[in-house]
Coordinates of C-alpha atoms in Angstrom, one line a residue:
X1 CA 86.0 26.6 -157.0
X2 CA 86.0 29.4 -159.7
X3 CA 82.9 31.3 -159.0
X4 CA 83.3 33.4 -162.1
X5 CA 83.2 30.3 -164.3
X6 CA 80.3 28.8 -162.4
X7 CA 78.3 32.0 -162.8
X8 CA 79.1 32.2 -166.5
X9 CA 77.9 28.6 -166.9
X10 CA 74.5 29.4 -165.4
X11 CA 71.6 30.2 -167.9
X12 CA 69.6 31.8 -165.1
X13 CA 72.4 34.1 -164.2
X14 CA 72.9 35.1 -167.8
X15 CA 69.1 35.9 -168.0
X16 CA 69.6 38.5 -165.3
X17 CA 71.9 40.3 -167.7
X18 CA 69.7 40.0 -170.8
X19 CA 68.3 43.5 -170.6
X20 CA 64.8 44.8 -170.6
X21 CA 63.2 41.4 -171.4
X22 CA 64.4 39.8 -168.1
X23 CA 63.2 42.9 -166.2
X24 CA 59.9 42.7 -168.0
X25 CA 59.5 39.0 -167.1
X26 CA 60.3 39.8 -163.5
X27 CA 57.8 42.6 -163.4
X28 CA 55.1 40.4 -164.8
X29 CA 55.9 37.7 -162.2
X30 CA 55.6 40.3 -159.4
X31 CA 52.4 41.7 -160.8
X32 CA 50.9 38.3 -161.0
X33 CA 51.8 37.5 -157.4
X34 CA 50.3 40.8 -156.3
X35 CA 47.0 39.7 -157.8
X36 CA 47.2 36.0 -156.9
X37 CA 48.3 36.1 -153.3
X38 CA 45.4 38.1 -151.8
X39 CA 42.8 36.3 -153.9
X40 CA 44.1 32.9 -152.8
X41 CA 44.4 34.1 -149.2
X42 CA 40.7 35.3 -149.2
X43 CA 39.5 32.0 -150.8
X44 CA 41.2 30.0 -148.1
X45 CA 39.9 32.0 -145.1
X46 CA 36.4 31.8 -146.7
X47 CA 36.7 28.0 -146.9
X48 CA 37.8 28.0 -143.2
X49 CA 34.7 30.0 -142.3
X50 CA 32.6 27.3 -144.0
X51 CA 33.6 24.8 -141.4
X52 CA 30.5 24.1 -139.3
X53 CA 30.5 26.6 -136.4
X54 CA 28.5 24.2 -134.2
X55 CA 31.2 21.6 -134.2
X56 CA 33.9 24.2 -133.4
X57 CA 31.8 25.6 -130.5
X58 CA 31.0 22.1 -129.1
X59 CA 34.6 21.2 -128.9
X60 CA 35.6 24.6 -127.3
X61 CA 32.9 23.9 -124.7
X62 CA 34.6 20.5 -124.1
X63 CA 37.9 22.4 -123.8
X64 CA 36.4 24.6 -121.1
X65 CA 35.0 21.6 -119.2
X66 CA 38.4 19.7 -119.4
X67 CA 40.4 22.7 -118.3
X68 CA 42.2 23.2 -121.7
X69 CA 40.5 26.5 -122.1
X70 CA 40.2 28.8 -119.0
X71 CA 39.5 32.4 -118.1
X72 CA 43.2 32.9 -117.3
X73 CA 45.0 35.4 -119.7
X74 CA 48.5 34.2 -119.1
X75 CA 50.4 31.6 -117.1
X76 CA 53.9 30.3 -116.6
X77 CA 54.8 27.0 -118.2
X78 CA 56.8 24.2 -116.6
X79 CA 59.8 25.7 -118.4
X80 CA 59.3 29.1 -116.8
X81 CA 58.0 30.8 -120.0
X82 CA 55.0 33.0 -120.2
X83 CA 52.2 31.3 -122.2
X84 CA 49.8 33.7 -124.0
X85 CA 46.4 32.3 -123.4
X86 CA 44.8 35.7 -124.2
X87 CA 45.7 35.7 -127.8
X88 CA 45.1 32.0 -128.0
X89 CA 41.4 32.6 -127.0
X90 CA 41.1 35.3 -129.6
X91 CA 42.6 33.0 -132.3
X92 CA 40.6 29.9 -131.6
X93 CA 37.3 31.8 -131.6
X94 CA 37.9 33.6 -135.0
X95 CA 34.7 33.3 -137.0
X96 CA 32.4 32.9 -133.9
X97 CA 29.7 35.2 -132.8
X98 CA 28.4 36.4 -136.1
X99 CA 25.0 38.1 -136.2
X100 CA 22.4 36.1 -138.2
X101 CA 22.6 36.4 -142.0
X102 CA 26.3 37.2 -142.4
X103 CA 27.7 35.4 -145.4
X104 CA 31.0 33.5 -145.3
X105 CA 32.9 36.1 -147.3
X106 CA 31.9 39.0 -145.0
X107 CA 32.6 36.9 -142.0
X108 CA 36.0 35.9 -143.2
X109 CA 36.9 39.5 -143.8
X110 CA 35.4 40.9 -140.6
X111 CA 37.0 38.1 -138.6
X112 CA 34.7 38.2 -135.5
X113 CA 36.1 36.8 -132.3
X114 CA 34.8 36.1 -128.8
X115 CA 37.8 38.0 -127.5
X116 CA 39.8 37.5 -124.3
X117 CA 39.7 34.3 -122.3
X118 CA 37.4 35.8 -119.8
X119 CA 34.8 36.9 -122.4
X120 CA 35.3 33.6 -124.4
X121 CA 34.6 31.4 -121.4
X122 CA 31.6 33.5 -120.3
X123 CA 30.2 33.4 -123.9
X124 CA 30.6 29.6 -124.0
X125 CA 29.0 29.2 -120.6
X126 CA 26.1 31.3 -121.8
X127 CA 25.9 29.1 -124.9
X128 CA 25.6 26.0 -122.7
X129 CA 22.8 27.7 -120.8
X130 CA 20.9 28.3 -124.0
X131 CA 22.0 31.8 -125.1
X132 CA 23.6 32.7 -128.4
X133 CA 27.2 33.6 -128.9
X134 CA 28.1 37.3 -129.1
X135 CA 31.2 38.5 -130.8
X136 CA 33.4 40.7 -128.6
X137 CA 34.7 42.6 -131.7
X138 CA 35.7 42.3 -135.4
X139 CA 39.4 41.6 -135.6
X140 CA 39.8 42.6 -139.3
X141 CA 43.3 44.1 -138.7
X142 CA 44.9 40.7 -139.5
X143 CA 44.3 37.9 -142.1
X144 CA 44.0 35.1 -139.5
X145 CA 45.2 32.6 -142.1
X146 CA 45.9 30.1 -139.4
X147 CA 42.1 29.5 -139.3
X148 CA 42.4 27.3 -142.4
X149 CA 44.0 24.8 -140.1
X150 CA 42.6 25.6 -136.6
X151 CA 38.9 25.6 -137.5
X152 CA 38.8 22.2 -139.2
X153 CA 41.2 20.7 -136.5
X154 CA 39.1 22.0 -133.6
X155 CA 35.9 21.0 -135.3
X156 CA 37.1 17.5 -136.1
X157 CA 39.4 16.6 -133.1
X158 CA 39.1 19.2 -130.4
X159 CA 41.4 21.9 -129.0
X160 CA 44.0 19.7 -127.4
X161 CA 44.5 17.8 -130.6
X162 CA 44.6 21.0 -132.7
X163 CA 47.4 22.3 -130.5
X164 CA 49.4 19.0 -130.7
X165 CA 49.1 18.9 -134.5
X166 CA 50.4 22.5 -134.8
X167 CA 53.4 21.8 -132.6
X168 CA 54.2 18.6 -134.5
X169 CA 54.0 20.6 -137.8
X170 CA 56.4 23.2 -136.3
X171 CA 58.9 20.4 -135.3
X172 CA 58.6 18.8 -138.8
X173 CA 59.2 22.0 -140.6
X174 CA 62.2 22.9 -138.4
X175 CA 63.6 19.4 -139.0
X176 CA 63.0 19.7 -142.8
X177 CA 64.8 23.1 -143.0
X178 CA 67.7 21.7 -140.9
X179 CA 68.0 18.7 -143.3
X180 CA 68.0 20.9 -146.4
X181 CA 70.6 23.2 -145.0
X182 CA 72.8 20.4 -143.8
X183 CA 72.6 18.7 -147.2
X184 CA 74.0 21.7 -149.0
X185 CA 76.1 23.4 -146.4
X186 CA 77.0 20.6 -143.8
X187 CA 75.3 19.7 -140.5
X188 CA 77.2 22.3 -138.5
X189 CA 75.5 25.0 -140.6
X190 CA 72.0 23.9 -139.8
X191 CA 72.9 23.4 -136.2
X192 CA 74.3 26.9 -135.9
X193 CA 71.4 28.4 -137.7
X194 CA 68.6 26.8 -135.7
X195 CA 70.0 25.9 -132.3
X196 CA 69.6 29.4 -130.9
X197 CA 65.9 29.6 -131.8
X198 CA 65.2 26.1 -130.7
X199 CA 67.2 26.1 -127.5
X200 CA 67.3 29.7 -126.2
X201 CA 63.7 30.8 -126.7
X202 CA 60.3 29.5 -125.5
X203 CA 60.2 27.1 -128.6
X204 CA 59.1 24.2 -126.4
X205 CA 56.0 26.0 -125.2
X206 CA 54.9 27.4 -128.6
X207 CA 52.3 24.7 -129.0
X208 CA 50.4 26.0 -126.1
X209 CA 49.3 29.2 -128.0
X210 CA 47.7 29.2 -131.4
X211 CA 48.9 32.5 -132.7
X212 CA 52.4 32.0 -131.6
X213 CA 52.9 28.5 -133.0
X214 CA 51.4 29.4 -136.3
X215 CA 53.6 32.5 -136.5
X216 CA 56.6 30.3 -136.0
X217 CA 55.3 27.8 -138.6
X218 CA 54.8 30.6 -141.1
X219 CA 58.4 31.9 -140.5
X220 CA 60.1 28.5 -140.7
X221 CA 57.9 27.1 -143.5
X222 CA 58.0 30.2 -145.7
X223 CA 61.8 30.6 -145.3
X224 CA 62.4 26.9 -146.2
X225 CA 60.2 27.3 -149.3
X226 CA 62.1 30.4 -150.5
X227 CA 65.4 28.6 -149.8
X228 CA 64.4 25.6 -151.9
X229 CA 63.1 27.7 -154.8
X230 CA 66.2 29.8 -154.9
X231 CA 68.5 26.9 -154.6
X232 CA 67.1 25.5 -157.9
X233 CA 67.2 28.9 -159.8
X234 CA 69.2 31.8 -158.4
X235 CA 68.1 34.5 -160.8
X236 CA 67.1 37.8 -159.3
X237 CA 63.6 37.3 -160.6
X238 CA 63.3 34.0 -158.8
X239 CA 64.8 35.5 -155.6
X240 CA 62.3 38.4 -155.7
X241 CA 59.3 36.1 -156.3
X242 CA 60.2 33.5 -153.7
X243 CA 60.9 36.2 -151.1
X244 CA 57.6 38.0 -151.9
X245 CA 55.7 34.8 -151.3
X246 CA 57.5 34.2 -148.0
X247 CA 56.7 37.7 -146.7
X248 CA 53.0 37.2 -147.8
X249 CA 52.8 33.9 -145.9
X250 CA 54.2 35.4 -142.7
X251 CA 51.7 38.2 -142.6
X252 CA 48.9 35.8 -143.5
X253 CA 49.4 33.6 -140.5
X254 CA 51.3 35.6 -137.9
X255 CA 49.8 38.1 -135.4
X256 CA 53.0 40.3 -135.3
X257 CA 54.8 37.8 -133.0
X258 CA 58.1 37.3 -135.0
X259 CA 58.0 38.9 -138.4
X260 CA 61.5 40.4 -138.2
X261 CA 62.8 36.9 -137.6
X262 CA 61.1 35.7 -140.7
X263 CA 62.5 38.7 -142.7
X264 CA 66.0 38.0 -141.6
X265 CA 65.8 34.2 -141.9
X266 CA 64.5 34.3 -145.4
X267 CA 67.1 36.8 -146.6
X268 CA 69.9 34.9 -145.0
X269 CA 68.8 31.6 -146.4
X270 CA 68.6 33.1 -149.9
X271 CA 72.2 34.2 -149.4
X272 CA 73.2 30.7 -148.4
X273 CA 71.3 29.2 -151.4
X274 CA 73.1 31.3 -154.0
X275 CA 76.5 31.7 -152.4
X276 CA 77.9 28.7 -154.2
X277 CA 77.0 30.3 -157.6
X278 CA 77.4 34.0 -156.9
X279 CA 79.9 36.1 -155.0
X280 CA 80.5 39.8 -154.3
X281 CA 78.1 42.2 -156.1
X282 CA 75.9 39.4 -157.5
X283 CA 75.5 37.9 -154.0
X284 CA 74.8 41.3 -152.5
X285 CA 72.2 42.0 -155.2
X286 CA 70.3 38.8 -154.4
X287 CA 70.4 39.2 -150.6
X288 CA 69.2 42.8 -151.0
X289 CA 66.4 41.8 -153.4
X290 CA 65.3 39.1 -151.0
X291 CA 65.1 41.6 -148.1
X292 CA 63.3 44.2 -150.3
X293 CA 60.7 41.9 -151.8
X294 CA 60.0 40.0 -148.6
X295 CA 59.1 43.4 -147.0
X296 CA 57.1 44.3 -150.1
X297 CA 55.1 40.9 -150.1
X298 CA 54.5 41.4 -146.3
X299 CA 53.3 44.9 -146.7
X300 CA 51.2 44.3 -149.9
X301 CA 49.4 41.3 -148.5
X302 CA 48.6 43.1 -145.3
X303 CA 47.3 46.2 -147.1
X304 CA 45.1 44.0 -149.3
X305 CA 43.4 42.7 -146.1
X306 CA 42.8 46.3 -144.9
X307 CA 41.3 47.2 -148.3
X308 CA 38.9 44.2 -148.2
X309 CA 37.9 45.2 -144.7
X310 CA 37.3 48.7 -145.8
X311 CA 34.9 47.5 -148.5
X312 CA 32.9 45.5 -145.9
X313 CA 33.0 47.6 -142.7
X314 CA 33.8 51.1 -144.2
X315 CA 37.1 52.7 -145.0
X316 CA 36.8 55.3 -142.3
X317 CA 36.6 52.6 -139.6
X318 CA 39.5 50.7 -141.0
X319 CA 41.6 53.8 -141.3
X320 CA 40.9 54.8 -137.7
X321 CA 41.8 51.4 -136.5
X322 CA 45.0 51.0 -138.5
X323 CA 46.4 54.5 -137.9
X324 CA 45.7 54.4 -134.1
X325 CA 47.3 51.1 -133.8
X326 CA 50.3 52.0 -135.9
X327 CA 50.8 55.2 -134.0
X328 CA 50.7 53.3 -130.7
X329 CA 52.9 50.4 -131.7
X330 CA 55.6 52.6 -133.4
X331 CA 56.2 55.0 -130.5
X332 CA 53.1 55.2 -128.3
X333 CA 53.5 55.9 -124.6
X334 CA 53.3 53.1 -122.2
X335 CA 54.6 52.4 -118.7
X336 CA 56.9 49.7 -120.0
X337 CA 58.3 51.8 -122.9
X338 CA 61.5 53.7 -122.9
X339 CA 61.5 56.1 -125.9
X340 CA 65.3 56.4 -126.1
X341 CA 67.1 55.0 -129.1
X342 CA 68.4 51.4 -128.6
X343 CA 66.1 50.9 -125.6
X344 CA 64.0 48.4 -127.6
X345 CA 67.0 46.5 -128.8
X346 CA 68.5 46.4 -125.3
X347 CA 65.3 45.1 -123.8
X348 CA 65.0 42.2 -126.3
X349 CA 68.7 41.3 -126.1
X350 CA 68.6 41.3 -122.3
X351 CA 65.6 39.0 -122.3
X352 CA 67.2 36.6 -124.7
X353 CA 70.5 36.7 -122.8
X354 CA 68.6 35.8 -119.5
X355 CA 67.2 32.6 -121.0
X356 CA 68.6 29.5 -119.3
X357 CA 70.6 28.0 -122.2
X358 CA 71.7 31.2 -123.9
X359 CA 75.2 31.4 -122.5
X360 CA 75.9 27.7 -123.1
X361 CA 74.7 27.9 -126.8
X362 CA 76.6 31.2 -127.5
X363 CA 79.8 29.6 -126.1
X364 CA 79.3 26.4 -128.2
X365 CA 78.7 28.6 -131.3
X366 CA 81.8 30.6 -130.7
X367 CA 83.9 27.5 -130.3
X368 CA 82.4 26.0 -133.5
X369 CA 83.2 29.1 -135.5
X370 CA 86.7 29.2 -134.2
X371 CA 87.3 25.5 -135.0
X372 CA 85.8 25.7 -138.5
X373 CA 87.7 28.9 -139.4
X374 CA 91.0 27.5 -138.2
X375 CA 90.5 24.3 -140.2
X376 CA 89.7 26.3 -143.4
X377 CA 92.7 28.6 -142.9
X378 CA 94.9 25.5 -142.8
X379 CA 93.2 23.3 -145.4
X380 CA 91.0 25.4 -147.7
X381 CA 91.7 29.1 -147.5
X382 CA 89.9 29.7 -150.8
X383 CA 86.7 28.9 -148.9
X384 CA 87.1 31.7 -146.4
X385 CA 85.4 34.3 -148.6
X386 CA 85.1 36.8 -145.7
X387 CA 83.2 39.4 -147.6
X388 CA 80.6 37.0 -148.8
X389 CA 80.1 35.6 -145.3
X390 CA 79.6 39.1 -144.0
X391 CA 77.0 39.6 -146.7
X392 CA 75.1 36.5 -145.7
X393 CA 75.3 37.6 -142.1
X394 CA 73.9 41.1 -142.8
X395 CA 70.2 40.1 -142.6
X396 CA 70.8 39.6 -138.8
X397 CA 70.6 43.4 -138.6
X398 CA 66.9 43.4 -139.8
X399 CA 65.3 42.5 -136.4
X400 CA 67.3 45.3 -134.8
X401 CA 66.0 47.8 -137.3
X402 CA 62.4 46.4 -136.7
X403 CA 62.8 46.9 -132.9
X404 CA 63.7 50.5 -133.3
X405 CA 60.9 51.2 -135.9
X406 CA 58.2 49.5 -133.7
X407 CA 59.6 50.7 -130.4
X408 CA 56.4 50.4 -128.4
X409 CA 55.5 46.9 -129.6
X410 CA 59.0 45.6 -129.3
X411 CA 59.1 46.6 -125.6
X412 CA 55.5 45.9 -124.4
X413 CA 55.7 42.5 -126.1
X414 CA 59.4 41.9 -125.6
X415 CA 58.6 38.6 -123.8
X416 CA 58.0 37.1 -127.3
X417 CA 59.5 39.5 -129.8
X418 CA 62.9 38.6 -128.4
X419 CA 62.7 35.3 -130.4
X420 CA 64.0 37.2 -133.4
X421 CA 67.3 38.0 -131.5
X422 CA 67.9 34.2 -131.4
X423 CA 67.3 33.9 -135.1
X424 CA 69.7 36.7 -135.8
X425 CA 72.4 35.1 -133.7
X426 CA 71.9 31.8 -135.6
X427 CA 72.2 33.6 -138.9
X428 CA 75.6 35.2 -138.0
X429 CA 77.0 31.8 -136.7
X430 CA 75.8 30.0 -139.8
X431 CA 77.3 32.5 -142.1
X432 CA 80.8 31.8 -140.7
X433 CA 80.6 28.0 -140.5
X434 CA 78.8 27.3 -143.7
X435 CA 80.4 25.5 -146.6
X436 CA 79.6 27.8 -149.5
X437 CA 80.8 25.5 -152.4
X438 CA 78.6 22.4 -151.9
X439 CA 75.9 22.9 -154.5
X440 CA 76.8 20.4 -157.3
X441 CA 74.6 22.2 -159.8
X442 CA 76.9 25.2 -159.5
X443 CA 80.1 23.4 -160.2
X444 CA 81.2 22.9 -163.8
X445 CA 81.8 19.3 -164.7
X446 CA 85.4 18.4 -164.1
X447 CA 87.2 16.8 -167.1
X448 CA 88.2 13.1 -166.8
X449 CA 92.0 13.5 -166.4
X450 CA 92.6 9.8 -166.6
X451 CA 90.8 9.5 -169.9
X452 CA 92.7 12.6 -171.2
X453 CA 96.0 10.8 -170.6
X454 CA 95.1 7.5 -172.4
X455 CA 96.4 6.9 -175.9
X456 CA 94.0 7.3 -178.8
X457 CA 92.1 4.2 -179.7
X458 CA 91.9 2.8 -176.2
X459 CA 88.7 2.7 -174.2
X460 CA 88.1 3.1 -170.5
X461 CA 87.5 0.0 -168.5

């Protein structure tokens, strides 16, 4: 395929070169998203807070009585993975324990929680005995956007059903992304991209913890959304807007469980989506724009929550909370933290490498890459495009950068942050097996050679 001709045939690509007007349109789009995303985010968590608290509490009490909610902070699953019940208890009790008279907007911004599993179960037992609920603390550091699903699901169906629905949603989104990638770039590409995350992490146990499963849902769902948006229009403006939305979605629903995986996956999928229309510098520009605007959307959405919290609880309190946590998570001292460079990367890679199926999956991916590359060298050398494949693979480095920047967090919580290593490996494998010329919209219509050879005056049968 002649990528230069395909690019010249694209109106959206031409728009990128139309000068200040295109830049102005892009600036307006980004400005609109900066205003819209936090407003919509706030409205949704306020709606979640309006779900009747009584029904949420009653079903949580049932969860305690049935053993679905216990005082244990962590436990080992049947697959040998650590399940984070501590954060699950914090998440499922967001919005509970408000003092009388707090309105839904203030509650949604403060994000009160009953806290750890020990304090949650004690609180619920006191409630059964006739006492009121008392919040453990206000958790305004995060958006807790998952509450727009968890609160109505728990209120309507109970804790077990809410967990099941979340895991089914994760499976559905993962399957949907796999189908979309396979449709444009062949089945082997979607398998290479997603198999490491699904098979070499604690994917099967994610449904046991609210914060973790919704973090994964946000990563997969937002990356799929960006991929589909960019596949339909590969202009830099569309790439920037789609990636900004994806970054905002991840910070909205995730409690810092796997944002670098989302950052890398979105940027790599953008690269795949536009690789059949753009090559070289144009492809690099779009992958770079995706990485940049994903991070911008992530950071902007998070800072907006801190600003809202400052209005409600006081900016000094918010500033103290954020700066102390940032200082701790970047390079704070901890018994499990090695401050040397590359220590965080090594710890996460080692944990991923120790997973039961990792070596098998890596061997399978290596063989797949070897077979596909040899076939292309023999049959379609024009599809090799080594430099473009390297560009698509570059987002795999983003989790490594994240690990080094958040050295404390990436080592203390390595037992779940390692998931981004698996996503990075999938990106590299997918970049080298993907068919980059399958987007029919990018290919100029081929002339009808048979009709061209027919004598004038005859018609095609």
